[in-house]
Backbone as ProteinMPNN parsed JSONL, in Angstrom:
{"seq_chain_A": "XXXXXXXXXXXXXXXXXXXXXXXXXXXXXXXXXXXXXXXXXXXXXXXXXXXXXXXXXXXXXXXXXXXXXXXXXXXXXXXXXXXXXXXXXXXXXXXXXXXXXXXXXXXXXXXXXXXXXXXXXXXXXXX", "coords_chain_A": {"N_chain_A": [[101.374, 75.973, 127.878], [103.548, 73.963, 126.321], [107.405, 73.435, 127.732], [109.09, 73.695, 125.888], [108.498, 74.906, 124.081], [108.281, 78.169, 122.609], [106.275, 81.531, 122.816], [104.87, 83.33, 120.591], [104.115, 86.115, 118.085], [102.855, 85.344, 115.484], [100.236, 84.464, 114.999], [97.857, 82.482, 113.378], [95.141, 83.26, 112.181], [96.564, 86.464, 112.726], [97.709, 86.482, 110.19], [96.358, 86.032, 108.272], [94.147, 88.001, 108.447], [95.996, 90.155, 108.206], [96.979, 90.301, 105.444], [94.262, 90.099, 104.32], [93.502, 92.914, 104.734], [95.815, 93.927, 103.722], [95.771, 93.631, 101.036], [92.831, 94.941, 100.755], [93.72, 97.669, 101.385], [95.46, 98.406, 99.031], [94.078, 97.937, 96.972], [92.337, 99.932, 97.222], [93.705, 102.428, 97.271], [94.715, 102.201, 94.632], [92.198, 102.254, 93.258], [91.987, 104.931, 94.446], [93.961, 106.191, 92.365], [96.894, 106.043, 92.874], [99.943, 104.617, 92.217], [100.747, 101.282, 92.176], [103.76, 99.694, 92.951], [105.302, 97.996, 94.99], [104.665, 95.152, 97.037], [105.012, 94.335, 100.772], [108.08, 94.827, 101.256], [110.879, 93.458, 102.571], [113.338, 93.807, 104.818], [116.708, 93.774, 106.496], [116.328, 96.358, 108.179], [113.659, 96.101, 109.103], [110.004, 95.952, 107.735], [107.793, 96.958, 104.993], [104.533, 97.852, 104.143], [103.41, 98.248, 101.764], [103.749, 100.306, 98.831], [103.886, 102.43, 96.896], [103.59, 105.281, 94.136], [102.348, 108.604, 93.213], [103.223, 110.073, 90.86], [104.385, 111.697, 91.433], [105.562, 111.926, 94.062], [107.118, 109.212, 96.203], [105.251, 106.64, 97.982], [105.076, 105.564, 100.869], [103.6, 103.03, 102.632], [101.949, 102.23, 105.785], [100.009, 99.223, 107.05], [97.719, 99.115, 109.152], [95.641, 96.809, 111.603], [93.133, 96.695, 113.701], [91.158, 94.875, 115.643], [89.783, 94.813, 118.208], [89.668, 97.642, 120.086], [90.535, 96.916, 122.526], [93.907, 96.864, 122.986], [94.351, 99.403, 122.035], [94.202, 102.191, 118.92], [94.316, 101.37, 115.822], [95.901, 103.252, 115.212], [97.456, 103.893, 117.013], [98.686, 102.073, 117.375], [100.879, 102.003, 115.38], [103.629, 102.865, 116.733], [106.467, 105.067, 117.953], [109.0, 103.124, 117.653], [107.778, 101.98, 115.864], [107.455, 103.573, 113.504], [110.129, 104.621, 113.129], [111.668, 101.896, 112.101], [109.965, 101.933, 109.887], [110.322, 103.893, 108.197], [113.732, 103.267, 108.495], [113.973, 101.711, 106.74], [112.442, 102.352, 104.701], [114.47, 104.273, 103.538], [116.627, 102.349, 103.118], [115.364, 101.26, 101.151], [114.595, 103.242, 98.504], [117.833, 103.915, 98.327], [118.958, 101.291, 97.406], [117.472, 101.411, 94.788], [118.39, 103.448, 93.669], [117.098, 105.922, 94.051], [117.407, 107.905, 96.487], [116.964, 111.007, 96.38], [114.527, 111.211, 95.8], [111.189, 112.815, 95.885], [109.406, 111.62, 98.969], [106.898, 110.291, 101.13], [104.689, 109.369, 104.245], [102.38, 107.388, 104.506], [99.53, 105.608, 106.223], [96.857, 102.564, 106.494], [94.393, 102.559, 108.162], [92.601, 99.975, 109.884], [90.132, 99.866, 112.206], [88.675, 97.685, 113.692], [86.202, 95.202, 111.506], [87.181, 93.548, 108.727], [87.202, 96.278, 106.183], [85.656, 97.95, 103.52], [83.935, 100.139, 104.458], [85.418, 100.57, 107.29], [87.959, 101.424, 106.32], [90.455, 103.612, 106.611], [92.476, 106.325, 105.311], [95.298, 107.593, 106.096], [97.116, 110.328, 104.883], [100.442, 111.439, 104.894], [100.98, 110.366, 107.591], [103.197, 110.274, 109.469]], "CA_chain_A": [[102.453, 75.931, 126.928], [104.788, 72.903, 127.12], [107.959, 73.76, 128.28], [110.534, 74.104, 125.107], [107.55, 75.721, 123.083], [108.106, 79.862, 122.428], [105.458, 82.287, 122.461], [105.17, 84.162, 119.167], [102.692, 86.967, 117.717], [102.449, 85.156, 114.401], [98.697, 83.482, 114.856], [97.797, 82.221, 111.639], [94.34, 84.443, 111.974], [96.597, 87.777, 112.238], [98.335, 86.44, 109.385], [95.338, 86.204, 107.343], [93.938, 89.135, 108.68], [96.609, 91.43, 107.438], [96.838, 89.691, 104.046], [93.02, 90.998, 104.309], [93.894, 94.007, 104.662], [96.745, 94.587, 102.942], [94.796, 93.064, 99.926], [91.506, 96.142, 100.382], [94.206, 98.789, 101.018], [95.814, 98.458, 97.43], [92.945, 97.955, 95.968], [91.395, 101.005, 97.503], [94.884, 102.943, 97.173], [94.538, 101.71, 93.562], [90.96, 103.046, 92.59], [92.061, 106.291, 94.403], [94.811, 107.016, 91.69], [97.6, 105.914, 93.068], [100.352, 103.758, 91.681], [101.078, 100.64, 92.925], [104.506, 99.421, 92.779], [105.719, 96.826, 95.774], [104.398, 95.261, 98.661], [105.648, 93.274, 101.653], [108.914, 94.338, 100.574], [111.611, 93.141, 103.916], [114.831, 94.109, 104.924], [117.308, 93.993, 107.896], [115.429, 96.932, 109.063], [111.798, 96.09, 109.089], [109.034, 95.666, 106.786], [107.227, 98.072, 104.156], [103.87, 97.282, 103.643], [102.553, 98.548, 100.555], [104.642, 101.175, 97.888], [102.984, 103.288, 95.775], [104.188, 106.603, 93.527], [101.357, 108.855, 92.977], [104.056, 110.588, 89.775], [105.433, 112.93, 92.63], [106.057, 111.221, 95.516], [107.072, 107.713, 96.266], [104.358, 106.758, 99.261], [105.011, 103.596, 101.846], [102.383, 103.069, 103.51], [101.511, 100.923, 106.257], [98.867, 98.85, 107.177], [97.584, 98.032, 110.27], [94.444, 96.271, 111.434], [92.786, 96.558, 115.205], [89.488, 93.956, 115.87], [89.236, 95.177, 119.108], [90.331, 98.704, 121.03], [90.895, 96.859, 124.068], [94.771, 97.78, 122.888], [94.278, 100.542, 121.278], [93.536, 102.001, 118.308], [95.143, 100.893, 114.679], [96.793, 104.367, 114.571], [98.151, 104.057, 117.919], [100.111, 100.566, 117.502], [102.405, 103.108, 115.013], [104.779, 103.831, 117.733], [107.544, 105.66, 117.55], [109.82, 102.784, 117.031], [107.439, 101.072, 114.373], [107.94, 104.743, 112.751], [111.277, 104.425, 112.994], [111.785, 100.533, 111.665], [109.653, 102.379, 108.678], [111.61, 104.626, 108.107], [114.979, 102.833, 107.847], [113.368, 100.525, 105.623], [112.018, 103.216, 103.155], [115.502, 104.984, 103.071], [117.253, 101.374, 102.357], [114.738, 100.645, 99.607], [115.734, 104.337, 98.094], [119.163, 103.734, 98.504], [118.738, 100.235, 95.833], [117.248, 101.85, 93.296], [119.16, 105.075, 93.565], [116.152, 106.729, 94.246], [117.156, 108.96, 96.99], [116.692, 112.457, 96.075], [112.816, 111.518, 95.597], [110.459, 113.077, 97.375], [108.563, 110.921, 99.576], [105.443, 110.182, 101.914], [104.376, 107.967, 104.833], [100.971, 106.888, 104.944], [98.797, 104.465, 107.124], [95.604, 102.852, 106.116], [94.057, 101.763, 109.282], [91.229, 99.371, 110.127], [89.21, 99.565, 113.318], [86.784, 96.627, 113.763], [85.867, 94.818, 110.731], [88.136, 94.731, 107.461], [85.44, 95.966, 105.163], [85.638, 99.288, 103.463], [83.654, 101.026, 105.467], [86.21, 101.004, 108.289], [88.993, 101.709, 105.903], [91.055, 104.974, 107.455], [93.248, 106.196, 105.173], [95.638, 108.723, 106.794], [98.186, 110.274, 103.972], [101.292, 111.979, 105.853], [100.887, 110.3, 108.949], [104.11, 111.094, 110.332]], "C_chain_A": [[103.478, 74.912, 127.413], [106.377, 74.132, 127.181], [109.186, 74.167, 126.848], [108.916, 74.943, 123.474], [107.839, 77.322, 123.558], [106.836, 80.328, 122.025], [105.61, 82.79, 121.606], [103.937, 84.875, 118.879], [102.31, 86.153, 116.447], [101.126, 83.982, 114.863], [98.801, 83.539, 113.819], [96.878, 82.855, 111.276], [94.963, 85.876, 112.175], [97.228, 87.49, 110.888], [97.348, 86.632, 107.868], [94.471, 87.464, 107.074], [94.157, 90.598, 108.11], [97.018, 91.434, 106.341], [95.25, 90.274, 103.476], [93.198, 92.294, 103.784], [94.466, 94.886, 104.059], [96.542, 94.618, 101.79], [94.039, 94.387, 99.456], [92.57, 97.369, 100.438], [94.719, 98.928, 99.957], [94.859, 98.386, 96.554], [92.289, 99.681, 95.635], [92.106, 102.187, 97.205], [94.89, 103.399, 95.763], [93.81, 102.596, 93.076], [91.121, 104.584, 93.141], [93.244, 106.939, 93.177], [96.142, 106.693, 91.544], [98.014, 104.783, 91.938], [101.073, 102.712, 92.033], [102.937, 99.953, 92.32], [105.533, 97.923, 93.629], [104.862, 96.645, 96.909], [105.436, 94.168, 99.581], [107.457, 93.463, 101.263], [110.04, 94.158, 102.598], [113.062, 93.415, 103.493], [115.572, 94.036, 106.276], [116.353, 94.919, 108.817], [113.922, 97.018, 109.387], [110.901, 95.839, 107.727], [108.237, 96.803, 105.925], [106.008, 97.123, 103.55], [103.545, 97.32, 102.39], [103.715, 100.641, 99.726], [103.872, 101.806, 96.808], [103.694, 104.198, 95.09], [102.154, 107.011, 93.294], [101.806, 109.972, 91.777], [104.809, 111.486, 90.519], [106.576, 112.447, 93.57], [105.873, 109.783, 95.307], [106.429, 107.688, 97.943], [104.672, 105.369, 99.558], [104.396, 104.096, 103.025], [101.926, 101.537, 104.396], [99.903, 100.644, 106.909], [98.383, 98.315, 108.43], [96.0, 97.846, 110.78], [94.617, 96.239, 113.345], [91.613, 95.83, 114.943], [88.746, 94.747, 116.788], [90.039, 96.507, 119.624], [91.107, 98.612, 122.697], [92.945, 97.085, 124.023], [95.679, 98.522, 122.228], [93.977, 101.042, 119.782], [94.499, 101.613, 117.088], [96.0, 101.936, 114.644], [97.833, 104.556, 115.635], [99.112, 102.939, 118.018], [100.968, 101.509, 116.008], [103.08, 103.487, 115.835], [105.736, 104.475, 117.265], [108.78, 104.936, 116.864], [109.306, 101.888, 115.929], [108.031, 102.403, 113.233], [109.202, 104.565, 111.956], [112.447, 103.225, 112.345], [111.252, 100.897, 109.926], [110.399, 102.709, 107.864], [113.339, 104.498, 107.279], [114.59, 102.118, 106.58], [113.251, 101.349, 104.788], [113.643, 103.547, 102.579], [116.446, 103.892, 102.279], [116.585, 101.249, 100.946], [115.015, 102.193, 98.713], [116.816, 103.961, 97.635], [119.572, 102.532, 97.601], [118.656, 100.585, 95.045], [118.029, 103.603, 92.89], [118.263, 106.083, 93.088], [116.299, 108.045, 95.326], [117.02, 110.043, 97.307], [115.261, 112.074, 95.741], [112.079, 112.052, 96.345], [109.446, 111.964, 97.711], [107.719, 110.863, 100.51], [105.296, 108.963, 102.621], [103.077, 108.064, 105.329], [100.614, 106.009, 105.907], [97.387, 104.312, 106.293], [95.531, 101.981, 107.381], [92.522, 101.008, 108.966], [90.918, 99.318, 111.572], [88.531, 98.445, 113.344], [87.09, 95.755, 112.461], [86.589, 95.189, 109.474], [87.218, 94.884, 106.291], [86.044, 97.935, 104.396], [85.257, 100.638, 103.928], [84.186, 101.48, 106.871], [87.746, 101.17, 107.703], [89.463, 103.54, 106.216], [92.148, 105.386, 106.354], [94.102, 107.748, 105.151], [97.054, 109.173, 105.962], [99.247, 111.294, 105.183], [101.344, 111.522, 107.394], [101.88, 110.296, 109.895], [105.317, 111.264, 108.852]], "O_chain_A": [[104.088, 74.916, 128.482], [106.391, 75.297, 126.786], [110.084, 74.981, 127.063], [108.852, 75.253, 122.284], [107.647, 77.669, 124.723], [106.231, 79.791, 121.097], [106.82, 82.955, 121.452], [102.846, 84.462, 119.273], [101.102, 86.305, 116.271], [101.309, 82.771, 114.988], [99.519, 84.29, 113.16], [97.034, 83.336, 110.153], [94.158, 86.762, 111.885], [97.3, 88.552, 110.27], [97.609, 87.186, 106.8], [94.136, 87.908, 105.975], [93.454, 91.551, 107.772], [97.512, 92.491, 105.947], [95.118, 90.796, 102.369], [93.062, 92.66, 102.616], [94.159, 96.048, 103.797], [97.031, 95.572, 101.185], [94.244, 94.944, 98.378], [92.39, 98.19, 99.538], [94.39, 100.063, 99.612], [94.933, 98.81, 95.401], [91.969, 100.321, 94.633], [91.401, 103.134, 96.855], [95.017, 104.59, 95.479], [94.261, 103.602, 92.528], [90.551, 105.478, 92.516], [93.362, 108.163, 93.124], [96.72, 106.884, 90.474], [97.28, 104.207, 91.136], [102.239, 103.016, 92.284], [103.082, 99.839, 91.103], [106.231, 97.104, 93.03], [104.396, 97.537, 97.618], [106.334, 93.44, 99.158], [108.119, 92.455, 101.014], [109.704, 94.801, 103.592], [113.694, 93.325, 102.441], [114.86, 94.289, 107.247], [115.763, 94.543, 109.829], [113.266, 97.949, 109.855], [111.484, 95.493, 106.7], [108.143, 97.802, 106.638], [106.138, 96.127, 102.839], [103.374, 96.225, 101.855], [104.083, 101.677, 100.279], [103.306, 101.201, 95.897], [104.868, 104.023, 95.414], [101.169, 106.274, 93.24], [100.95, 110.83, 91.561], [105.867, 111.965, 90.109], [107.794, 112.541, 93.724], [105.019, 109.195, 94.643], [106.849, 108.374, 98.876], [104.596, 104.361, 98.855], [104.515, 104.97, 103.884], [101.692, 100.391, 104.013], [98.992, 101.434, 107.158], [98.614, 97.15, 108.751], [95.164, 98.664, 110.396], [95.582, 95.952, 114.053], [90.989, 96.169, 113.937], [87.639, 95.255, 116.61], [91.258, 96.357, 119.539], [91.7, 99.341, 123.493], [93.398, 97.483, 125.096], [96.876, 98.514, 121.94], [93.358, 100.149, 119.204], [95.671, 101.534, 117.458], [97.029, 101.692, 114.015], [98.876, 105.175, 115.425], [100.159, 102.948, 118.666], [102.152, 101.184, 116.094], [103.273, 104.702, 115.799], [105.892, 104.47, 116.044], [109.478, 105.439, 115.984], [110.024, 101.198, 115.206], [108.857, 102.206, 112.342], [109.387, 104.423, 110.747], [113.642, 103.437, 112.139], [111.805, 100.415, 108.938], [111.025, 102.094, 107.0], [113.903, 105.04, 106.328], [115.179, 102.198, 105.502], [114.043, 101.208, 103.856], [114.026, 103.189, 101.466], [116.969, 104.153, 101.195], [117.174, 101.16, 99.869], [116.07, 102.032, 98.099], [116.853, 103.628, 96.45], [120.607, 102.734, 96.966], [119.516, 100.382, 94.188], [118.009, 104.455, 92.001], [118.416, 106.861, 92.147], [115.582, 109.039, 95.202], [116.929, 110.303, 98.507], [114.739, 113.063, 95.227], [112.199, 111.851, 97.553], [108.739, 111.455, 96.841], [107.833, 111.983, 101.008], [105.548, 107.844, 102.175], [102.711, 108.671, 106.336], [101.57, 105.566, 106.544], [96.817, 105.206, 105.667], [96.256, 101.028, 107.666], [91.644, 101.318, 108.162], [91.648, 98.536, 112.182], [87.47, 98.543, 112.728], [88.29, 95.546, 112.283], [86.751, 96.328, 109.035], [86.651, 94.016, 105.627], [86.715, 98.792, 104.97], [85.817, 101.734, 103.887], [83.706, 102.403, 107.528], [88.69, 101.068, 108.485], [88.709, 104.487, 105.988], [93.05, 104.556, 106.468], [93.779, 108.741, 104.498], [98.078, 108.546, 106.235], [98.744, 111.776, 106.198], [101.722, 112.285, 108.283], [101.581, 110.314, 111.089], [106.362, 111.902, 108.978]]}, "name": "protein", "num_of_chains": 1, "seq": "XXXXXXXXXXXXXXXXXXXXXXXXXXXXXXXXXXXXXXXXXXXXXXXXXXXXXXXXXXXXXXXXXXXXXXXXXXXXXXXXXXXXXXXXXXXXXXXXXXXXXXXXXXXXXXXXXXXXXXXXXXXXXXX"}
């Protein structure tokens, strides 16, 4: 690395990756019923991948993609403070539409390995 160059996570293959991803989980989200409403939406506090209502509950759900386990698995890069970055984020986006008395839900759809449907995970309530 020359010397005034920064390291950064954005590779342009995870970028594509989770555009992948984020792509088969709405789809798949989709054909289960659900109702899609925003994705990618950003804010001071973090990112919201994917927004759904299913007529009850408003569901944000994130997406995350592992290739390899070497660290760890898709359900385990949710830490506590990605949780928590969630989180604020959902309650801000609420708090716009003067939604917050809704009830709501936080999903994950994970991928292990290969983004294919057959390694699609999708874990409703996951914290």
């Amino acid at each position: 690395m020359l010397k005034n160059q920064t390291k950064t996570n954005s590779h342009p293959l995870s970028k594509i990756n989770g555009d992948k991803a984020e792509q088969l989980a709405k789809h798949y989200l989709e054909k289960e019923g659900l109702i899609f409403i925003e994705s990618n939406f950003l804010c001071r506090f973090g990112e919201i991948d994917l927004i759904f209502t299913d007529t009850k509950n408003i569901i944000f759900v994130e997406v995350r993609f592992r290739f390899s386990l070497e660290r760890g698995s898709a359900a385990e890069s949710i830490t506590r403070s990605k949780q928590n970055k969630i989180s604020k984020s959902a309650l801000y986006w609420l708090k716009n539409r003067n939604l917050e008395l809704s009830p709501i839900r936080f999903d994950a759809v994970l991928f292990d390995g290969e983004i294919c449907k057959h390694n699609l995970n999708w874990i409703k309530a996951i914290f």
